[in-house]
Structures are given as C-alpha cells and as structure tokens.
Amino acid sequence: MRQDQEDPYQRRSAQVYAAADRAAGSVASPRAVLYDAVLLDRDGTLIEDVPYNGDPEKVRPVPGARAALDRLRAAGLRLAVVTNQSGLARGYFTGEQMRAVHARVEELLGRFDAWLVCPHDDADGCDCRKPAPGLVYAAARELGTTPPRCVLVGDIGRDVGAAMAAGAAGVLVPTPVTRPEEVAAAGWVATDLPAAVAEILRRQQAVQPSTPPTEPVRTALVVRSDSAGDVLVTGPAIRAVAAGAERVVLLCGPRGRAAANLLPGVDEIIEHPLPWIDPAPGPVDPEAMRSLSTRLGAVGADQAVVFTSFHQSALPLALLLRMAGINRIAAISDDYPGSLLDIRHRVPVGVPEPERALSLAAAAGHRLPDGDEPVLRLRRDAVPPRPADVGDPGYVVLHPGSAASSRACPPEVATRIVGALADAGHRVLVTGGPDERAVTARVAAAGGTDLGGRTDLAGLAAIVADASAVVVGNTGPAHLAAAAGVPVVSLFAPTVPFGQWGPYRVPTVRLGDAAAPCRDTRAASCPVPGHPCLSGVDPGDVVNALRTLAVSGGGGR
Ligand SMILES: [Zn+2]
C-alpha cells in the first residue's frame, strides 16, 4: 500500500506510515498471504551441480525435486529460476547450449514461470550476479509481485544474500560444498529441497485461520510486554486482531510503551510491568498484581491474545486473566497450560517473530485483511516531522547502541565505520538515547553528525524514515527501518536467531560473525571477551553492503 491510498485502519489510527513496499514499487496482490512466488537457484538446488554444464544429458534433478515443485504449483505459487551462469562470460558454453539445458530441466521438473540468468563474472561488477539482488528484483517484476512476497531457495550464501538484499526471504539448503559460515549466517536452513518446500507451505498456511472466531469479538485484549523491538515486530499480528475486533486494548510494559504508541490498530494502551517477563525484574508485589487483574477485568475483553517471545511464559498472565474473568485466552505455550488457555498454540524455532505472532493471531481466528501486507507499519500520526536541521533525506543513520550491550556495536568499530562511510561520500547521522550521548559523540567525531539524546522513539522513527539506509545492531531502530521500508545493514550479534529477529521483509545485508561463541546464548551482556561477533566487522564491508543495497554515497537512493 502506498501512503496516498486509503488504509483499512484509517478509521481508528489515522494514516499509516510509509510501508515497507515503498522501495519496491508495489504491485502486490491483495491477498494477505506471505508469499506469491518461490525463486529457485539452479545448480546444487534443483539439479546436481555439474560445473559449467552445457550438456542436457548431464542434467540430474535432486531427489524429490519434481514432487516438491508440484506441491508449490498446486498451492498457487509461481516459480522462477534465478541462476548465476558465469560460464557464459568465460565462454565455457554458449547461450544455445544453456537453453538446451534449461529445456531439459523443464522436461524433468515441469514448467517454470520465469528464468532469470546472470551471464556475468565477478569481475564484471554487474548488479545481477548473486549475492547482488538484481535477479531477485527482476524475477519479482516478471512474476508480477514484489521481493518481500518471494522466498528464494538456494544452496550457498550467495543465494541467501541476494534474497535478503532484495527484502525477500532466503532458505539455505546446504550441500557438502556449502561452507559452515554460510550455514551459520543463514536465518532459515532446511535439510533438502522437499523440506524447504514443506516449511514454506507450512508458514504460508500458519498465518491463515482455519476457522473464524466462534463468537464475534467486541473487545480484544492483546498483550506484548518487553521492549520496543518486541512490540514493533508484533504489530502485524495486532493489526490482524484489530481487523476482527471492534476494539483493541494493548497491555505493554514500560520499556515497550513508546513503541506501543506507534502501532496501528490499537485503541487503548495499559502499561504495567510483568515480573516474569522483564529481564531485571523487581520482586512480585501482590498488591500490584491484584490491581492489575482488576484493571484487566475492567477492560471487558471477550478475547485475550497473549504474545510472547521464545523462552517467555504466557501462563502467569493467563492465570491473572482467568481471575479477571476473561473466558477466551490464546497464547503460545510449550509448557502444559492446563485450563489456563483455550488456544494453546505452538510454533517451531526459527520462524520470524512477526510471523510467529501472526500465526497465533490466526489460531485465535484473525488474519490481516486483504490489502494489508504482512509488514511492520507505524501510525503516521504518531510520528512527528523530521527536524529540519538534520538535512535533506538520503543520509545514512548509524545507531551504535542497544539496550542489551551484547547486541551493541563496539564504539571503536562504529567510529571506524563512520570514517569509512564519510570517505565514501555518505552523510552519516549517529543516533542514540540520552544515556548513549558519550558514545554517539565519540563515534560521530569520525565524520558524522551527533544526534545522541536528541530523539525519543517516535522522533527516531521520523529520522529513520528519510534515511537511505540504517546501520544498526539487533535492536529497536532496525525494526523502525523495516517499518519504513528503509534498507538495513544489520550488525547482528548472534545471541538470538537471525531468522527470528533479523529485519523483516526489508532489504538487508547481514554482517558480523554468525558463528561467534555468544551464538544462541540470549546473553544481555557479551559473555565473550572482546565482543568478537561484532568487533571484527570490517568498515569496508559496510561500504560494500550499502553498494549492494544500491545506496550511493551522493546522498540519493
Ligand atoms: Zn550479472
């Protein structure tokens, strides 16, 4: 949806802020599904990799390929092949031989809706050789959709990189030649092509309710405690609930309140800390719990949907909600809930948080309305005008900090990144909260503008929305960028899975050591001396990442 189109939430939340499809020139289908199309790498993914093969007789499909592709076709998904064929540039085979190979592939595997081939070599510096995103953009265009509505399946890091750089999903299906660091960096890994297809179809189905709510929902109570980023990624699911309810009341914690104010579809906010969710909780205050239960009872909700992250429990709140007289409660819970939940939903590890939450909303009977893309969005009326003194749009925002220091970019690395970006002709704005002023001042001194302490979350959203890219760790501003459709260079500490917490449905390049020892520790402060996952980031790689994302140093996009 574009800003000038009418929005389904206009009646309650005024206009919706620039959506993530802004960059792509939306031709999105109106159906609120995750994917329209599956893009497939050729060699090593669809067929066995025979280097520089120009001989149709040597085409051998991988096991199960035909049946898997037919499942996608039956589900209405369009299929394209996206393949690097540098053998053309090197003269190892002719275009005619390649077309004969492709004819043989279609004979064995069925028809594809499009074939996109990069004929270049690395030295050509084209924008279509994966990991550049050109083939993904071209395939989406040819199939009449947008990259965020595509998922690409490939066997090496170049495939996943190309998908992400276009804002598409990428599934890695490793083979013996796939490097371990490529497997570590991928957010979504499947054992083989049939398994990748099964998971694509499962995720597609999981956001569609099998049955509508049995009774109409007048007031829905939705819950998302924890911090700003957590609240932002729950936005699509809250919009889905809002589409099926007359009124939505959101319970959030103090650290998520500023983000809650930005969400479309929310009619009323209740702020209260939950000691079983907060990372540094105070003691449980029985009186506070009693008054919270009374307050939630007064909401008069006829349904509650409790959103949590992996490793958080919805059950203590479910008990309070039961005591408040709420009859219908839905939540994700691996733990046995007894009679605390009416809908006990379960989700495999690795699903992006926005989809994980959307699948809970679907289990509770709600889906995004047609025309509302499953992307992060902000209320336009909640985002203030951008301060005039930050200059024209087209700058790069570098946000070095994070509430969890394990996910922050080391200041000395951020400083070198600012220097490298300035040298490459980028205007750099360095952002951070009031308690990060010392860091932002030091980092900005290398050639950027220091905005440390100048913005609250809504003000930061305004600055991010006019950036040509944001360089940021795994923290709230990455999700503000996703909500504005602004490309992200993600300096991602692997303390939590990238596939769950990476920037959602927005062009992204991931940097940092995905296999560092902090991987999957969920640590708030880095457990490894020297913060190795991010201290090794090469500032030159950030400059190259911006080039991959087609962000030029002249200030334009
Ligand atoms: Zn090319």
XYZ file of C-alpha atoms and ligand atoms in Angstrom:
558
model
C 0.000 0.000 0.000
C 1.199 3.475 -0.713
C 0.787 6.463 1.531
C -1.813 8.023 -0.712
C -4.123 5.007 -0.667
C -6.845 4.537 1.857
C -5.846 2.388 4.733
C -8.065 -0.151 6.498
C -7.078 1.352 9.888
C -7.716 4.933 8.938
C -10.949 4.971 10.895
C -9.127 4.293 14.140
C -5.481 5.091 13.783
C -5.326 7.824 11.204
C -2.886 7.257 8.410
C -0.329 4.538 8.357
C 3.285 5.420 7.964
C 5.223 4.622 4.793
C 5.156 0.892 4.351
C 7.986 -1.458 3.560
C 6.840 -1.875 -0.029
C 7.754 1.733 -0.749
C 11.139 0.773 -2.141
C 9.819 -1.969 -4.341
C 7.182 -0.124 -6.356
C 4.301 -2.187 -5.097
C 2.207 -4.332 -7.394
C 1.349 -6.597 -4.502
C -1.549 -8.966 -4.776
C -4.387 -8.044 -2.479
C -4.433 -11.398 -0.708
C -2.857 -11.236 2.710
C -0.513 -14.176 2.256
C 3.224 -14.304 2.928
C 4.375 -15.439 -0.493
C 3.296 -15.227 -4.131
C 6.367 -16.853 -5.598
C 9.267 -19.197 -4.938
C 12.586 -18.460 -6.619
C 14.983 -21.350 -7.018
C 18.692 -21.476 -7.567
C 19.587 -23.985 -10.304
C 22.879 -25.788 -9.702
C 23.056 -27.654 -6.403
C 19.461 -26.746 -5.552
C 17.189 -28.009 -8.364
C 19.724 -30.165 -10.182
C 23.066 -31.707 -9.260
C 25.895 -29.248 -9.697
C 27.910 -30.179 -12.806
C 30.369 -27.271 -13.175
C 29.810 -25.214 -16.343
C 27.449 -27.787 -17.790
C 26.314 -27.193 -21.361
C 25.096 -30.749 -21.917
C 21.373 -31.558 -21.413
C 22.233 -35.231 -20.953
C 24.023 -34.413 -17.704
C 21.005 -32.827 -16.031
C 20.112 -34.769 -12.849
C 17.380 -33.376 -10.559
C 17.993 -33.516 -6.818
C 15.911 -36.166 -5.011
C 12.262 -35.241 -4.593
C 12.521 -32.093 -6.715
C 9.618 -32.780 -9.066
C 7.131 -33.639 -6.333
C 8.211 -30.685 -4.205
C 7.831 -28.225 -7.097
C 4.444 -29.671 -7.959
C 3.318 -29.054 -4.360
C 4.239 -25.363 -4.784
C 2.442 -25.163 -8.131
C -0.666 -26.792 -6.630
C -0.626 -24.197 -3.851
C -0.812 -21.430 -6.469
C 2.747 -20.212 -6.048
C 4.608 -19.016 -9.105
C 8.077 -20.411 -9.736
C 11.203 -18.850 -11.191
C 14.790 -19.985 -11.546
C 17.448 -17.433 -10.590
C 20.908 -18.585 -11.567
C 24.471 -17.307 -11.914
C 25.968 -18.693 -15.143
C 29.410 -17.159 -15.372
C 30.307 -19.962 -17.790
C 28.685 -17.751 -20.428
C 31.097 -14.881 -19.693
C 34.015 -17.297 -19.618
C 32.980 -18.972 -22.887
C 32.637 -22.447 -21.355
C 29.270 -22.945 -23.049
C 27.024 -20.997 -25.407
C 23.633 -19.437 -24.801
C 22.149 -22.071 -27.062
C 23.652 -24.893 -25.002
C 22.343 -23.274 -21.830
C 18.834 -23.036 -23.289
C 19.024 -26.730 -24.156
C 19.958 -27.489 -20.558
C 17.000 -25.397 -19.357
C 14.649 -27.182 -21.726
C 15.841 -30.478 -20.248
C 15.297 -29.125 -16.699
C 11.694 -28.254 -17.601
C 11.216 -31.661 -19.203
C 12.213 -33.299 -15.921
C 10.846 -30.818 -13.370
C 7.924 -29.109 -15.107
C 7.470 -25.566 -16.322
C 8.845 -22.511 -14.560
C 7.105 -19.157 -14.884
C 10.389 -17.328 -15.445
C 14.099 -17.931 -15.933
C 16.488 -15.237 -14.769
C 20.140 -15.730 -15.666
C 23.175 -13.646 -14.781
C 25.672 -14.212 -17.619
C 28.437 -12.219 -15.918
C 31.555 -12.982 -13.932
C 32.569 -11.444 -10.606
C 34.957 -9.104 -12.402
C 32.101 -7.572 -14.429
C 30.709 -5.801 -11.361
C 27.113 -6.279 -12.537
C 24.117 -5.857 -10.236
C 22.616 -9.262 -11.045
C 25.287 -11.782 -10.059
C 24.199 -13.171 -6.689
C 24.743 -12.052 -3.903
C 23.692 -8.836 -5.661
C 19.894 -8.644 -5.605
C 19.294 -7.868 -9.315
C 17.943 -11.297 -10.292
C 15.512 -11.283 -7.357
C 14.144 -7.868 -8.337
C 13.877 -8.987 -11.962
C 12.131 -12.235 -11.049
C 9.624 -10.458 -8.804
C 8.896 -7.953 -11.569
C 8.461 -10.681 -14.177
C 6.115 -12.601 -11.876
C 4.047 -9.506 -11.113
C 4.894 -9.354 -7.438
C 7.390 -7.759 -5.028
C 10.553 -9.205 -3.459
C 9.061 -9.339 0.081
C 6.409 -11.680 -1.311
C 9.094 -14.007 -2.684
C 11.123 -16.705 -0.976
C 14.356 -17.892 -2.584
C 15.777 -21.388 -2.102
C 19.490 -21.901 -2.715
C 22.477 -23.949 -1.631
C 25.115 -21.295 -0.873
C 25.460 -17.998 0.961
C 25.300 -16.036 -2.304
C 21.703 -17.178 -2.776
C 20.580 -16.173 0.708
C 22.499 -12.897 0.428
C 20.755 -11.988 -2.834
C 17.350 -12.764 -1.358
C 17.962 -10.670 1.754
C 19.434 -7.752 -0.152
C 16.161 -7.523 -2.081
C 13.969 -7.916 1.012
C 12.926 -11.471 0.096
C 13.131 -14.480 2.393
C 16.001 -16.890 1.770
C 16.152 -20.597 2.589
C 19.533 -22.289 2.592
C 19.572 -25.961 1.636
C 23.191 -26.889 2.339
C 25.143 -29.384 0.273
C 28.615 -30.765 1.054
C 30.144 -27.713 -0.686
C 28.219 -25.185 1.429
C 30.645 -23.501 3.833
C 29.901 -23.760 7.584
C 29.953 -19.957 7.949
C 27.278 -19.715 5.251
C 25.103 -22.137 7.205
C 25.716 -20.174 10.419
C 24.775 -16.858 8.789
C 21.540 -18.086 7.198
C 18.359 -17.285 9.083
C 16.451 -20.201 7.584
C 18.044 -23.586 6.850
C 16.338 -26.713 5.511
C 17.824 -30.182 5.108
C 16.800 -30.603 1.472
C 14.520 -29.135 -1.189
C 11.398 -31.091 -0.166
C 11.911 -29.969 3.458
C 12.319 -26.347 2.345
C 9.091 -26.567 0.347
C 7.215 -28.175 3.229
C 8.257 -25.357 5.574
C 7.392 -22.629 3.017
C 3.897 -24.086 2.686
C 3.568 -24.562 6.447
C 4.485 -20.933 7.143
C 2.144 -19.733 4.399
C -0.709 -21.743 5.894
C 0.064 -20.838 9.510
C -0.970 -17.191 9.118
C -4.399 -18.160 7.740
C -7.074 -19.024 10.297
C -8.630 -22.421 9.687
C -11.832 -21.168 11.285
C -13.083 -17.664 12.100
C -13.753 -16.853 15.782
C -16.716 -18.839 17.022
C -18.267 -15.720 18.523
C -17.803 -12.104 17.421
C -15.085 -10.210 19.252
C -16.119 -6.804 20.531
C -13.105 -6.045 22.684
C -9.822 -7.902 22.265
C -7.052 -7.598 24.834
C -3.649 -8.117 23.212
C -0.503 -8.374 25.301
C 3.129 -7.749 24.415
C 5.425 -6.976 27.257
C 9.175 -6.483 26.923
C 10.990 -3.846 24.883
C 10.337 -1.596 21.879
C 11.576 -4.059 19.277
C 9.355 -6.814 20.636
C 6.315 -4.572 20.437
C 7.147 -3.394 16.897
C 7.508 -6.925 15.489
C 4.128 -7.868 16.989
C 2.486 -5.060 15.015
C 1.224 -7.147 12.070
C -0.429 -9.641 14.436
C -2.083 -6.841 16.395
C -3.422 -5.416 13.107
C -4.804 -8.871 12.319
C -6.617 -8.983 15.669
C -7.824 -5.416 15.101
C -9.338 -6.464 11.776
C -11.505 -8.983 13.599
C -12.406 -6.983 16.702
C -14.321 -3.778 17.293
C -11.856 -2.517 19.899
C -8.278 -3.452 20.781
C -6.663 -2.802 24.162
C -2.908 -3.415 24.362
C -1.160 -4.340 27.599
C 2.533 -3.483 27.356
C 5.456 -2.906 29.723
C 7.189 0.413 30.428
C 10.041 -0.417 28.045
C 7.628 -1.058 25.180
C 5.283 1.868 25.758
C 6.882 4.252 23.248
C 6.634 1.570 20.545
C 3.054 0.741 21.504
C 2.132 4.364 20.822
C 3.282 3.875 17.211
C 1.188 0.811 16.367
C -1.839 0.976 14.048
C -4.952 -0.814 15.230
C -4.549 -0.097 18.957
C -7.406 1.825 20.585
C -6.165 1.924 24.165
C -2.937 1.120 25.999
C -2.464 -0.224 29.507
C 1.111 -0.039 30.770
C 2.260 -2.384 33.522
C 5.496 -4.295 34.158
C 5.258 -8.096 34.287
C 7.934 -9.509 36.601
C 8.024 -12.886 34.803
C 8.899 -11.134 31.521
C 11.256 -8.286 32.475
C 14.986 -9.077 32.239
C 15.768 -7.281 35.547
C 12.507 -7.626 37.486
C 11.748 -6.315 40.944
C 10.085 -8.595 43.476
C 6.495 -9.616 42.794
C 4.183 -7.164 44.549
C 0.932 -8.985 45.398
C -0.992 -5.734 45.653
C 0.215 -4.616 42.198
C -0.825 -7.974 40.744
C -4.264 -7.734 42.322
C -4.778 -4.235 40.967
C -3.559 -5.280 37.500
C -6.032 -8.162 37.488
C -8.846 -5.779 38.465
C -7.822 -3.318 35.776
C -7.693 -6.030 33.102
C -11.091 -7.276 34.206
C -12.490 -3.783 33.710
C -11.458 -3.895 30.051
C -14.380 -6.228 29.438
C -12.466 -8.206 26.845
C -14.209 -11.146 25.263
C -10.899 -12.473 23.954
C -7.267 -12.151 25.077
C -4.286 -12.921 22.832
C -1.009 -13.079 24.768
C 2.083 -12.620 22.584
C 5.450 -13.753 23.924
C 8.953 -14.492 22.684
C 10.501 -17.913 22.720
C 11.526 -18.698 26.357
C 8.906 -16.322 27.811
C 5.884 -17.781 29.552
C 2.345 -16.582 28.888
C 0.924 -18.683 31.724
C 1.284 -16.365 34.769
C -0.629 -13.665 32.907
C -3.171 -16.214 31.698
C -3.893 -17.001 35.347
C -4.417 -13.299 36.121
C -6.701 -13.007 33.089
C -8.732 -16.017 34.226
C -9.028 -14.419 37.664
C -10.192 -11.237 35.913
C -12.984 -13.247 34.319
C -11.680 -13.432 30.723
C -13.026 -16.569 29.119
C -11.185 -16.890 25.819
C -7.377 -16.806 26.019
C -4.884 -17.717 23.296
C -1.099 -17.957 23.675
C 1.964 -19.838 22.502
C 2.994 -22.307 25.170
C 5.264 -25.320 25.041
C 4.600 -25.773 28.751
C 1.412 -27.613 29.668
C -1.197 -24.891 30.289
C -3.925 -26.931 31.962
C -7.125 -24.891 31.791
C -5.334 -21.523 31.598
C -5.548 -21.373 27.789
C -8.360 -22.063 25.359
C -5.996 -21.970 22.414
C -2.558 -23.387 23.104
C -0.505 -22.588 20.028
C 2.928 -23.956 19.192
C 5.497 -22.668 16.705
C 8.790 -24.225 15.579
C 12.010 -22.379 16.398
C 13.328 -20.073 13.669
C 10.098 -18.526 12.411
C 10.378 -14.701 12.120
C 8.822 -13.060 15.179
C 6.204 -11.144 13.123
C 5.051 -14.430 11.518
C 5.205 -16.284 14.808
C 2.817 -13.702 16.248
C 0.633 -13.670 13.106
C 0.274 -17.440 13.415
C -1.012 -17.020 16.981
C -3.484 -14.396 15.779
C -4.580 -16.875 13.090
C -5.005 -19.621 15.670
C -7.251 -17.182 17.539
C -9.287 -16.696 14.349
C -7.765 -13.495 12.956
C -5.952 -12.613 9.742
C -4.687 -9.460 8.118
C -7.371 -8.007 5.857
C -6.838 -8.148 2.102
C -4.594 -5.307 1.045
C -2.723 -5.112 4.343
C 0.732 -6.533 3.643
C 2.329 -8.603 6.402
C 4.997 -5.959 7.041
C 5.799 -3.766 10.030
C 3.928 -0.464 9.978
C 3.675 2.639 12.129
C 0.856 5.112 12.632
C 1.712 8.145 10.559
C 0.010 10.500 13.006
C 2.256 9.228 15.814
C 5.490 10.110 14.018
C 6.489 13.793 14.300
C 8.016 15.800 11.452
C 11.730 15.231 10.946
C 13.836 18.060 12.443
C 14.872 20.408 9.651
C 18.454 20.725 10.848
C 19.319 17.100 10.075
C 19.442 17.962 6.381
C 17.735 16.562 3.322
C 16.685 12.914 3.069
C 19.254 10.463 1.787
C 21.596 10.268 4.754
C 22.762 7.054 6.401
C 21.757 6.522 10.032
C 24.259 4.715 12.238
C 22.805 3.606 15.569
C 25.647 2.049 17.577
C 23.889 1.309 20.854
C 21.409 -1.209 22.195
C 19.607 -1.704 25.493
C 21.437 -5.054 25.634
C 25.166 -4.356 25.380
C 25.749 -7.807 23.843
C 23.906 -6.549 20.749
C 25.557 -3.115 20.527
C 28.262 -2.260 18.025
C 31.591 -1.697 19.831
C 32.220 2.096 19.792
C 35.664 1.737 18.207
C 34.133 -0.276 15.345
C 31.293 2.224 14.944
C 33.855 5.028 14.837
C 35.767 3.371 12.021
C 32.501 2.698 10.161
C 31.584 6.396 10.315
C 35.010 7.295 8.939
C 34.715 4.802 6.085
C 31.189 5.939 5.208
C 32.224 9.595 5.222
C 35.192 8.777 2.993
C 32.802 7.040 0.581
C 30.700 10.216 0.349
C 27.859 9.300 2.707
C 26.274 11.804 5.086
C 26.074 9.980 8.413
C 23.730 10.724 11.320
C 24.701 8.999 14.562
C 21.687 8.290 16.772
C 21.314 7.068 20.333
C 19.329 7.519 23.517
C 20.010 10.089 26.266
C 22.205 7.579 28.120
C 24.288 6.942 24.986
C 25.451 10.524 24.405
C 29.086 9.858 25.286
C 29.248 7.048 22.723
C 27.426 8.887 19.940
C 29.632 11.970 20.403
C 32.776 9.886 20.165
C 31.517 7.914 17.157
C 30.199 10.959 15.285
C 33.508 12.764 15.708
C 34.901 10.497 12.990
C 32.876 12.324 10.336
C 29.171 12.171 11.183
C 26.530 14.327 12.861
C 25.816 13.535 16.501
C 22.102 13.208 17.280
C 22.647 11.346 20.574
C 19.874 12.084 23.064
C 18.020 14.287 20.566
C 15.158 11.910 19.822
C 12.578 9.758 21.510
C 11.453 6.619 19.683
C 8.885 8.450 17.534
C 11.425 11.140 16.646
C 13.923 8.460 15.744
C 11.274 6.832 13.527
C 10.938 10.131 11.650
C 14.687 10.390 11.081
C 14.982 6.732 10.077
C 12.102 7.032 7.598
C 14.029 9.544 5.478
C 17.341 7.678 5.600
C 18.657 5.877 2.553
C 19.864 3.108 4.878
C 20.317 2.319 8.562
C 23.403 0.640 10.009
C 22.332 -0.950 13.281
C 22.578 -3.988 15.521
C 19.729 -6.228 16.598
C 17.733 -3.526 18.355
C 14.609 -1.388 18.028
C 15.754 1.018 15.274
C 16.290 -1.956 12.925
C 12.558 -2.573 13.180
C 11.773 1.133 12.708
C 13.746 0.894 9.458
C 11.802 -2.196 8.393
C 8.548 -0.353 9.128
C 9.633 2.495 6.852
C 10.968 0.231 4.069
C 14.485 1.591 4.624
C 17.325 -0.879 3.854
C 19.322 -2.170 6.811
C 22.970 -3.100 7.219
C 22.465 -5.426 10.169
C 25.411 -5.739 12.561
C 23.753 -8.781 14.077
C 25.136 -10.346 17.260
C 24.059 -13.991 17.082
C 22.849 -14.167 20.713
C 19.369 -14.899 19.343
C 18.449 -16.486 15.984
C 18.777 -14.153 12.991
C 15.855 -15.888 11.318
C 13.587 -14.813 14.177
C 14.936 -11.344 14.890
C 16.510 -10.089 11.668
C 14.938 -7.030 9.956
C 11.660 -8.257 8.489
C 10.756 -8.022 4.795
C 13.143 -5.164 4.054
C 16.390 -5.182 2.012
C 19.122 -6.279 4.424
C 22.796 -7.190 4.433
C 23.942 -9.101 7.489
C 27.466 -8.509 8.833
C 29.305 -9.878 11.872
C 30.455 -13.351 12.886
C 27.336 -15.512 12.984
C 29.279 -18.427 14.480
C 30.810 -16.459 17.389
C 30.717 -18.167 20.811
C 27.870 -15.918 22.007
C 25.602 -17.660 19.479
C 22.191 -18.572 20.927
C 23.223 -17.623 24.478
C 20.482 -14.960 24.685
C 23.003 -13.023 26.783
C 22.221 -9.363 27.529
C 25.884 -8.535 28.041
C 28.519 -10.205 25.902
C 29.759 -13.411 27.541
C 32.924 -13.492 25.417
C 35.973 -11.224 26.000
C 36.397 -8.705 23.199
C 32.795 -8.986 21.855
C 34.173 -10.946 18.856
C 30.891 -11.277 16.922
C 30.951 -7.566 16.062
C 34.481 -6.345 16.857
C 35.721 -7.966 13.648
C 33.307 -6.100 11.346
C 35.331 -4.502 8.542
C 34.175 -0.915 7.849
C 34.862 -1.575 4.161
C 32.233 -4.311 4.270
C 29.664 -1.762 5.471
C 30.513 0.470 2.493
C 30.170 -2.537 0.179
C 26.904 -3.528 1.817
C 25.454 -0.103 1.020
C 26.567 -0.564 -2.582
C 24.811 -3.955 -2.671
C 21.695 -2.226 -1.353
C 22.034 0.373 -4.154
C 22.618 3.182 -1.658
C 25.013 5.610 -3.260
C 27.362 7.986 -1.474
C 25.926 11.017 -3.218
C 23.064 11.199 -0.760
C 20.491 9.720 -3.141
C 18.938 6.331 -3.111
Zn 25.074 -10.241 -13.797
